[in-house]
Short mmCIF file of C-alpha atoms in Angstrom, two decimals:
data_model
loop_
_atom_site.label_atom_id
_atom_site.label_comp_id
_atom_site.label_asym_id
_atom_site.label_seq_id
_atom_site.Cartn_x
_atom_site.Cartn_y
_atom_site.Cartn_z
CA UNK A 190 -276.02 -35.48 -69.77
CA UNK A 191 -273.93 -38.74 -70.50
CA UNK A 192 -273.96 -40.77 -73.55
CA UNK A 193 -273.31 -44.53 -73.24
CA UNK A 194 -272.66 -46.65 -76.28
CA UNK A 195 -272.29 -50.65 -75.67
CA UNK A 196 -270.86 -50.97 -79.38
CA UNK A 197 -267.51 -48.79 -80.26
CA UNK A 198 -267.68 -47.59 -84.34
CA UNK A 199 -265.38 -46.81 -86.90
CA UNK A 200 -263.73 -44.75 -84.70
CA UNK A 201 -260.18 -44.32 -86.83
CA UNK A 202 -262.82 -42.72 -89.91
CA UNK A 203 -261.76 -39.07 -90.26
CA UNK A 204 -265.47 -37.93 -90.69
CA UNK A 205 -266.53 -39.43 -87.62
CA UNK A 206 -263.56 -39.58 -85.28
CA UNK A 207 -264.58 -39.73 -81.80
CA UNK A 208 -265.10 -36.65 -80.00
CA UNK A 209 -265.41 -34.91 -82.93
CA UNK A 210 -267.62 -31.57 -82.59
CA UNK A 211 -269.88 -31.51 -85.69
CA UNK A 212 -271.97 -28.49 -84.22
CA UNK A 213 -272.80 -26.93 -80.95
CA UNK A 214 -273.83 -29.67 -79.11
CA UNK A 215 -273.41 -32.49 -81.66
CA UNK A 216 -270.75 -34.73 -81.51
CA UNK A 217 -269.13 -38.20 -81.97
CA UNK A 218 -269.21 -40.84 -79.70
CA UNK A 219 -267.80 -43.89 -80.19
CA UNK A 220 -268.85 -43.74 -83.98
CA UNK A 221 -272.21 -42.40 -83.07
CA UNK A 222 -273.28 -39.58 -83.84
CA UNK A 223 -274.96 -37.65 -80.64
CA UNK A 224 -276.99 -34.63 -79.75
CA UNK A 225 -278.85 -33.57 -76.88
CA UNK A 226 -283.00 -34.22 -77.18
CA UNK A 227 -283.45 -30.53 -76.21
CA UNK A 228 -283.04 -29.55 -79.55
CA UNK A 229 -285.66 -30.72 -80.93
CA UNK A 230 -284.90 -33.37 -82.91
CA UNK A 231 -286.34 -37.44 -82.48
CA UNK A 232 -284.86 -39.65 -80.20
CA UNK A 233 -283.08 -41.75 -83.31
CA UNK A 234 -279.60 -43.81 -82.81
CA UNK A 235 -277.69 -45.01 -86.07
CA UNK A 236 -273.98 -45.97 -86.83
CA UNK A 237 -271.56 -45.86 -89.60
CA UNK A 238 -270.39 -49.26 -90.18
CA UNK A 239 -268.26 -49.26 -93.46
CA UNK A 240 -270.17 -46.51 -95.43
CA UNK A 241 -273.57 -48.19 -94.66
CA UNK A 242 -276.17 -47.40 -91.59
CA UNK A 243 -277.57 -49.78 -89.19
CA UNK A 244 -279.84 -49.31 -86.89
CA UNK A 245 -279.39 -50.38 -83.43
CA UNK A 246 -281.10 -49.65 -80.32
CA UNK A 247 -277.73 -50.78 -78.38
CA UNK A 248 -276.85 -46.87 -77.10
CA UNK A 249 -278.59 -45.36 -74.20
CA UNK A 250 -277.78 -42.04 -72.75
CA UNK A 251 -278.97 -39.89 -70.14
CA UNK A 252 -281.25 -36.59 -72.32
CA UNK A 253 -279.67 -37.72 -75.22
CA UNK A 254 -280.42 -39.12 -78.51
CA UNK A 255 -278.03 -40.44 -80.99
CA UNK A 256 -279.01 -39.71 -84.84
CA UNK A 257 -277.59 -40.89 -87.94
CA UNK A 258 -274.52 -39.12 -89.15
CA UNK A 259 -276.26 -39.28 -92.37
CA UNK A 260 -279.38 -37.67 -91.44
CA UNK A 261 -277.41 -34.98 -89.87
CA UNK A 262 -275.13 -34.24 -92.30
CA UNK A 263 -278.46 -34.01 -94.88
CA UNK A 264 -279.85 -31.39 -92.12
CA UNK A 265 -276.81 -29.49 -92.53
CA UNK A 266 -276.62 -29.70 -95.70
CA UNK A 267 -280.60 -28.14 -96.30
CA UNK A 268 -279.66 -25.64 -93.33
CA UNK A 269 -276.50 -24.21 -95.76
CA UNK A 270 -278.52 -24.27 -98.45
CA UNK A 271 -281.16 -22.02 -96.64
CA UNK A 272 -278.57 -19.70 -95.17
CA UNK A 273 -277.43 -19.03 -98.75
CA UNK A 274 -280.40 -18.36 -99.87
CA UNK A 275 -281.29 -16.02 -97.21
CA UNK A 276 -277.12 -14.55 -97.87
CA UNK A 277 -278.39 -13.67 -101.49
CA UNK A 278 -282.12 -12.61 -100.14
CA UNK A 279 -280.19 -10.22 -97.87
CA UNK A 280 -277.76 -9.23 -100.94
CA UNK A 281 -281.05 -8.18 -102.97
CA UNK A 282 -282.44 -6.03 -100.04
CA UNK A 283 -279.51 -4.33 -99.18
CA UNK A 284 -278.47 -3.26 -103.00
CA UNK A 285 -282.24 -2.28 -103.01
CA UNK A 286 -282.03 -0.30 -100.08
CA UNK A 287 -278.58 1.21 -101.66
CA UNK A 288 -280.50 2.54 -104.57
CA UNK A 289 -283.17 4.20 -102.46
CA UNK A 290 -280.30 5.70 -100.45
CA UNK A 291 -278.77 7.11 -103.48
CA UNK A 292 -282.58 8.79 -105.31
CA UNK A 293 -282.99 9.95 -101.72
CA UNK A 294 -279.86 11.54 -101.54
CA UNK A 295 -280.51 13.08 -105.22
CA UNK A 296 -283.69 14.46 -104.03
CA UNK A 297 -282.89 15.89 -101.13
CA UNK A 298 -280.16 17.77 -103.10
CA UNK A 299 -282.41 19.00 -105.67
CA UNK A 300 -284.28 20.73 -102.89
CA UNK A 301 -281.57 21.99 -101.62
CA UNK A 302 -280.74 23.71 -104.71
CA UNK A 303 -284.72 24.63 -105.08
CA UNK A 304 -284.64 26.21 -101.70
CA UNK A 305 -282.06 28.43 -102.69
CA UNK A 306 -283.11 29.69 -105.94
CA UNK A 307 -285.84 30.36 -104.27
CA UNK A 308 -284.43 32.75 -101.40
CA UNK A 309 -282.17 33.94 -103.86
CA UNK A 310 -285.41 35.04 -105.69
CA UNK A 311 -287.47 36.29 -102.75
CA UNK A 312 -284.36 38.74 -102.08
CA UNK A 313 -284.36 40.17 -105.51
CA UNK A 314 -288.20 40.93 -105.33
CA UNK A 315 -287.70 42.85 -102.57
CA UNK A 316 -284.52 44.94 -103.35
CA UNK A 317 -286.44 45.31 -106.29
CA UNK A 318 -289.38 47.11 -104.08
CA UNK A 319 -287.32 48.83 -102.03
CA UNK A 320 -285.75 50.53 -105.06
CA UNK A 321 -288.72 51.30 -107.12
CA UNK A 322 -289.95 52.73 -103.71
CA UNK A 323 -286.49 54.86 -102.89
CA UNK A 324 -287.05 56.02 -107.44
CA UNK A 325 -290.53 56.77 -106.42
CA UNK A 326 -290.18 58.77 -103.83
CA UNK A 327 -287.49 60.52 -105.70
CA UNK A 328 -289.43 61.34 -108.66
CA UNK A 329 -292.06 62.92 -106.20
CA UNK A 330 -289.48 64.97 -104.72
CA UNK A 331 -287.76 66.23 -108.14
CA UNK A 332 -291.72 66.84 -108.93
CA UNK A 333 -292.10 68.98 -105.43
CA UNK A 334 -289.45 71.02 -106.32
CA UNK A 335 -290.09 71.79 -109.82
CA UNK A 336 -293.57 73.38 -108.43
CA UNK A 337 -291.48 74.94 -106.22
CA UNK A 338 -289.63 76.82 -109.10
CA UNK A 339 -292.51 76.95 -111.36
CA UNK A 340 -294.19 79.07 -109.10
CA UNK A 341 -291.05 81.10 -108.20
CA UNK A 342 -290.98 81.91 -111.55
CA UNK A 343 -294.65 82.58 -112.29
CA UNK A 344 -294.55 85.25 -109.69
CA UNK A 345 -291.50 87.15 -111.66
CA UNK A 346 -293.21 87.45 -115.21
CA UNK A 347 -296.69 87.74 -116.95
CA UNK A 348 -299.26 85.94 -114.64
CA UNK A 349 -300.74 84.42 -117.91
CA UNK A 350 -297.64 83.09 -119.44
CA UNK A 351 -296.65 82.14 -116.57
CA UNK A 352 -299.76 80.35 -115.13
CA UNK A 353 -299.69 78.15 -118.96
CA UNK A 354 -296.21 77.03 -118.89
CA UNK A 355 -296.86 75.83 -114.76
CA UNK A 356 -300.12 74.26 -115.84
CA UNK A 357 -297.61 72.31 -119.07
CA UNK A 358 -295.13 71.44 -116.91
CA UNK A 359 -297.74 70.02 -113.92
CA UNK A 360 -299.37 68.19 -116.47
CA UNK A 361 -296.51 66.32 -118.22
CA UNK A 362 -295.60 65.15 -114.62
CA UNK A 363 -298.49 64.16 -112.67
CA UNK A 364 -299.51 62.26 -115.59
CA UNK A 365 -297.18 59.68 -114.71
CA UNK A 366 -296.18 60.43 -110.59
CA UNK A 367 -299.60 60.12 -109.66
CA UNK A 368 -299.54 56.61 -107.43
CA UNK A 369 -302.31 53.99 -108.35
CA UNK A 370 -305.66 54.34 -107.34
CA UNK A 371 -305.81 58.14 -107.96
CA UNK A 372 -307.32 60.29 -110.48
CA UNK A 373 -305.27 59.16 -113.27
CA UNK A 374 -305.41 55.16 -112.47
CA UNK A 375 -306.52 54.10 -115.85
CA UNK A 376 -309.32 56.34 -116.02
CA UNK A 377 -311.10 56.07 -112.99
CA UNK A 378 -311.13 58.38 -109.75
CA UNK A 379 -312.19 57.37 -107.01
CA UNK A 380 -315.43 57.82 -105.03
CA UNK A 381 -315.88 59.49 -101.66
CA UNK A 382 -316.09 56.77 -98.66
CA UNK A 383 -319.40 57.95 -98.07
CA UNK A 384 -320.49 56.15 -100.99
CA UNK A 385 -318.68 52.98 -99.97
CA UNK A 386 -315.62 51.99 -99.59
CA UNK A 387 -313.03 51.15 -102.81
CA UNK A 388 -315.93 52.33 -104.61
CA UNK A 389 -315.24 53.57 -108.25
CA UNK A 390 -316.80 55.72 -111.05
CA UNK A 391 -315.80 55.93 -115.06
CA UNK A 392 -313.54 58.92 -115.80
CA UNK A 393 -315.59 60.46 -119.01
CA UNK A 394 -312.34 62.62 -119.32
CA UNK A 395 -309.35 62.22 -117.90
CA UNK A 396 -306.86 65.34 -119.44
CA UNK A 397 -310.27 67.74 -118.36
CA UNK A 398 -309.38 66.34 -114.91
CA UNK A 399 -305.53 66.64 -114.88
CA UNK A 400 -306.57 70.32 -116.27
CA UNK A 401 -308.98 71.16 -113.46
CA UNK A 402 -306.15 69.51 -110.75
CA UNK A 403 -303.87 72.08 -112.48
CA UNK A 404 -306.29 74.69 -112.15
CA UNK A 405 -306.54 74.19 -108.65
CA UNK A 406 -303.31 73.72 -107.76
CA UNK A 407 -302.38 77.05 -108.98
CA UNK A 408 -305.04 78.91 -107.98
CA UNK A 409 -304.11 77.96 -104.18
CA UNK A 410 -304.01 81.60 -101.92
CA UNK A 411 -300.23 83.17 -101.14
CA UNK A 412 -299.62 84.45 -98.05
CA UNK A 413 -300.92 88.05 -97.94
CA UNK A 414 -298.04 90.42 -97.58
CA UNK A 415 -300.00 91.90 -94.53
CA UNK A 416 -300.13 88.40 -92.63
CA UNK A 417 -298.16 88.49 -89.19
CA UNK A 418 -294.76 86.96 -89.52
CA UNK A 419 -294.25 83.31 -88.06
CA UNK A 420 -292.94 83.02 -84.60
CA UNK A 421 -289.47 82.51 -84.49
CA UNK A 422 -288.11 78.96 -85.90
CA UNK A 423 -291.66 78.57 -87.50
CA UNK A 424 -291.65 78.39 -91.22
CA UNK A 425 -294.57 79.55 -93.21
CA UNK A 426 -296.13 78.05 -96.42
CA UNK A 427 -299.54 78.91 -97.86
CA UNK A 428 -300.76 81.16 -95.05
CA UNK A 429 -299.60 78.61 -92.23
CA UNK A 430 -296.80 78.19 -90.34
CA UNK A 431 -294.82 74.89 -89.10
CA UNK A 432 -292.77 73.88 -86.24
CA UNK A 433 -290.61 71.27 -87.07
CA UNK A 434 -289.56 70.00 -83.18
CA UNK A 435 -286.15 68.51 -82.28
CA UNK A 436 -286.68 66.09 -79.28
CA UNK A 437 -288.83 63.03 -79.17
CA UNK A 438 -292.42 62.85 -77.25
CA UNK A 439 -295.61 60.46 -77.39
CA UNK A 440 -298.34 61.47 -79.73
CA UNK A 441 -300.35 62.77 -76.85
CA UNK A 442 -297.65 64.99 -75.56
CA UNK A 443 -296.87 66.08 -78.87
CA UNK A 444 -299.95 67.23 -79.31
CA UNK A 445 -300.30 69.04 -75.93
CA UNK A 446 -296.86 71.05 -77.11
CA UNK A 447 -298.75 72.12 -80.02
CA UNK A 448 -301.33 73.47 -78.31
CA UNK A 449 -299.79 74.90 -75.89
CA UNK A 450 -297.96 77.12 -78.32
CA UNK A 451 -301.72 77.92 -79.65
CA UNK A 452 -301.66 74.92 -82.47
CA UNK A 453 -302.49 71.37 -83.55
CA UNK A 454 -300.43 68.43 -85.05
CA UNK A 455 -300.01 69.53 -88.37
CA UNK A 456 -302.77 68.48 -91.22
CA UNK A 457 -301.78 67.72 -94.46
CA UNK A 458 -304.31 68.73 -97.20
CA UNK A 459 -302.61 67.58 -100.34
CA UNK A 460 -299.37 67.01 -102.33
CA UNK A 461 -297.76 70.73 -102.10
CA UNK A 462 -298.16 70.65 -98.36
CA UNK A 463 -296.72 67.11 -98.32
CA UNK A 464 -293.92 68.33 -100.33
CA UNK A 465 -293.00 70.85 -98.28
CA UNK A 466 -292.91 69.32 -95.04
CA UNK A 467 -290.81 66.44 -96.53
CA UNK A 468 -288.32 69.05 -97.55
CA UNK A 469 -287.97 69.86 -94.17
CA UNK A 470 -287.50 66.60 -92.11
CA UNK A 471 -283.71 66.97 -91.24
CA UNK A 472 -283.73 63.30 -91.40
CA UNK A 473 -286.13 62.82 -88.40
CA UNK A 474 -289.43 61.05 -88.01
CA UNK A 475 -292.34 63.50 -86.98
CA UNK A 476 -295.95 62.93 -85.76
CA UNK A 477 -298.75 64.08 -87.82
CA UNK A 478 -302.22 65.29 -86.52
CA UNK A 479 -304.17 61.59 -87.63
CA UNK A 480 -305.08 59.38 -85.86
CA UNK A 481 -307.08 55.82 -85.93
CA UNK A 482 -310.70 55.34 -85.15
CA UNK A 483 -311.41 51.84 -83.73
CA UNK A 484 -314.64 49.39 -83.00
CA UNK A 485 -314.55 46.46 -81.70
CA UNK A 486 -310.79 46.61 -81.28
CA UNK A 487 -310.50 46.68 -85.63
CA UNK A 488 -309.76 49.85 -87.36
CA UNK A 489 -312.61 51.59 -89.45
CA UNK A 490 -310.85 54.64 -90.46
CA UNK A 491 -308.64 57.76 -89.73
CA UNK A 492 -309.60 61.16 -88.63
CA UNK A 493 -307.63 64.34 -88.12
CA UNK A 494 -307.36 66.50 -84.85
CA UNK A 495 -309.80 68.42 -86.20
CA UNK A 496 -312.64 65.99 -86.80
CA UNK A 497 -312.10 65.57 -90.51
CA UNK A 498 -311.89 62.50 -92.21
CA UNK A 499 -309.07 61.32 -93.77
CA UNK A 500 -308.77 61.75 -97.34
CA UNK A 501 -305.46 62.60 -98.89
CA UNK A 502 -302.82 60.31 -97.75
CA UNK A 503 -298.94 59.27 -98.67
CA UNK A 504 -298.74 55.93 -97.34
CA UNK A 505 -295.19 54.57 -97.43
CA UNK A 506 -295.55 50.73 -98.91
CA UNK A 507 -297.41 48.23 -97.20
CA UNK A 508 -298.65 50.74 -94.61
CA UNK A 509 -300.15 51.18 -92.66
CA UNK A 510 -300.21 47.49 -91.18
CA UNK A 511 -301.40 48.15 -87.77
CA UNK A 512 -298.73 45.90 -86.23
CA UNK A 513 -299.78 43.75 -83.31
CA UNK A 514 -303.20 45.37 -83.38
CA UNK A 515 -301.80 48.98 -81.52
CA UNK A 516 -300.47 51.37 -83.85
CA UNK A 517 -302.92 53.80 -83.62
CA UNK A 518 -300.98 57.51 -84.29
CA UNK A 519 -299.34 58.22 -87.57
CA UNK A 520 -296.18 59.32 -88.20
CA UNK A 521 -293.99 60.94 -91.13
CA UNK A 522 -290.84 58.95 -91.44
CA UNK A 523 -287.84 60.70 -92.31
CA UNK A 524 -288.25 59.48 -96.12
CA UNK A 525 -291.64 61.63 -96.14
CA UNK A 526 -294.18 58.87 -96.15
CA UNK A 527 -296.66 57.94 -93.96
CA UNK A 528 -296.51 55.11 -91.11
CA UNK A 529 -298.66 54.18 -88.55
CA UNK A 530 -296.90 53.32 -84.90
CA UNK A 531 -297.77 52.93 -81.47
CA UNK A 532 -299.11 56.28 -79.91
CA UNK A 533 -296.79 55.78 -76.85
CA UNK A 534 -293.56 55.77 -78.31
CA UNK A 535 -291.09 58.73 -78.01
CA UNK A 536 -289.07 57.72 -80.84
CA UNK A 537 -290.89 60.37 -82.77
CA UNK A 538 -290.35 64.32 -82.71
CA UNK A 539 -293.27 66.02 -84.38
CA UNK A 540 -295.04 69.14 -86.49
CA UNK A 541 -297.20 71.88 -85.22
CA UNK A 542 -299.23 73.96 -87.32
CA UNK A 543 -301.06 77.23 -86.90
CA UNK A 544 -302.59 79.60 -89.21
CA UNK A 545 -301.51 83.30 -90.16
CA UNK A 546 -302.69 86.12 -88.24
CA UNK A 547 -303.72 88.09 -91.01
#
């Protein structure tokens, strides 16, 4: 709106020349000083008149009031004041906020670093199982083939002397090749599953053990020299003999080959059987004759073709796992150990076995 003064002011003073904007909406008129009543402020008129204020009631206007220069330079004055205040509030907070920046940043780098030690750790642990599983496997390879030659030799000099230095020589090394939770595990051996499951007995006598494993082992029947020879590309060992196949089929058709040819899956009975048939892999994966036996969709235990129980095995580490909840048929890998894998792959070639004809 309009502002009309009757009286004109010191309008030549350079504070309060007129039409001088003081603010946004404040301003000097004819040595009044003028805002509009919208912002808030009472309806007051007042003039400089050589540095002192009178009050007049002499200025009307149309929605606006006229204040005192003085009062209005006093409210700008107290607003400065506040907007420094809040200027060096804000300073505080954002050099606060700075520091918080900064230990945030600090932290998140320190778990940064963490994280990788960490993976950096995690691989180590397991290069450091897949080794001591690849020396492992090796020692019980070196440990197949020294029975191997053992027994070579036994057969080409006096049984006795023989049969002594096979039993010193078996003893020295299972004593340590034997994997945990066999005869030799600290002294224990372990139970039968018909007596429960992980169950355990005290080992009075552990080297009368190793000596009665030695016993047996070498006591095992040769092939009569009578037997009927092995088909053709069937290798004998211990009055079997194996087929070692060269294309890939599921368990269930490997298993109908092997009968058809008037055998099973092959069954391994214990270490020297083991050994043998992992020194003839050619670097393939084979099936074996076991199987698991399911309720309820969970595995209980595993069974051979022939209705036996499972009771040696040569597990390779962490197996068997039972992936997904179908891996049902076991398989030798080409390493020699043991694996269990879905029944319906063909990835797989696999073993028959059939005894002599003798």
């Amino acid at each position: 709106g309009q502002t009309v003064c009757i009286e004109q002011g010191l309008l030549g003073s350079p504070e309060f020349r007129d039409g001088k904007v003081l603010d946004p909406g404040v301003r000097v008129v004819g040595g009044w000083v003028a805002i509009p009543q919208s912002a808030g402020l009472a309806p007051e008129w007042g003039r400089v008149s050589r540095g002192s204020l009178r009050v007049t009631w002499q200025c009307v206007g149309d929605g606006w009031g006229i204040v005192p220069a003085s009062k209005q330079t006093a409210t700008l004055k107290v607003l400065k004041e506040e907007v420094r205040a809040c200027n060096s509030c804000c300073l505080g907070v954002q050099a606060q906020l700075q520091t918080v920046h900064t230990q945030l940043g600090e932290a998140k780098a320190k778990l940064l670093e963490q994280e990788s030690a960490l993976k950096e750790l995690s691989e180590r642990v397991t290069q450091g199982l897949a080794e001591a599983g690849r020396d492992r496997e090796n020692i019980r390879s070196e440990l197949f083939r020294e029975l191997e030659r053992v027994r070579f030799q036994n057969s080409e000099q006096d049984p006795k002397e023989g049969e002594g230095r096979a039993k010193r020589t078996l003893l020295l090394r299972l004593a340590f090749l034997e994997p945990p939770g066999s005869v030799f595990d600290f002294g224990l051996i372990s139970v039968p599953p018909s007596l429960g499951p992980g169950s355990k007995t005290p080992l009075p006598n552990p080297l009368r053990l190793l000596h009665l494993r030695a016993n047996h082992l070498f006591n095992l029947p040769h092939p009569a020299g009578s037997c009927e020879q092995c088909p053709k590309s069937w290798l004998p060992f211990q009055g079997s003999c194996y087929f070692f196949s060269a294309q890939g089929a599921t368990w269930v058709e490997a298993q109908s080959h092997c009968e058809g040819a008037g055998a099973h899956l092959v069954i391994v009975g214990g270490l020297e059987e083991q050994g043998f048939l992992s020194r003839n892999t050619a670097g393939r994966g084979y099936w074996l004759g076991l199987r698991a036996v399911r309720r309820a969709r969970k595995i209980q235990s595993y069974q051979w073709v022939d209705g036996v129980p499972l009771s040696f095995s040569h597990w390779n580490l962490g197996e068997p796992n039972d992936s997904l909840g179908r891996e049902d048929c076991i398989m030798m890998l080409r390493t020699g150990m043991w694996n269990d894998a879905p029944c319906n792959s063909k990835d797989d070639s696999w073993i028959c076995e059939k005894r002599h004809n003798c």
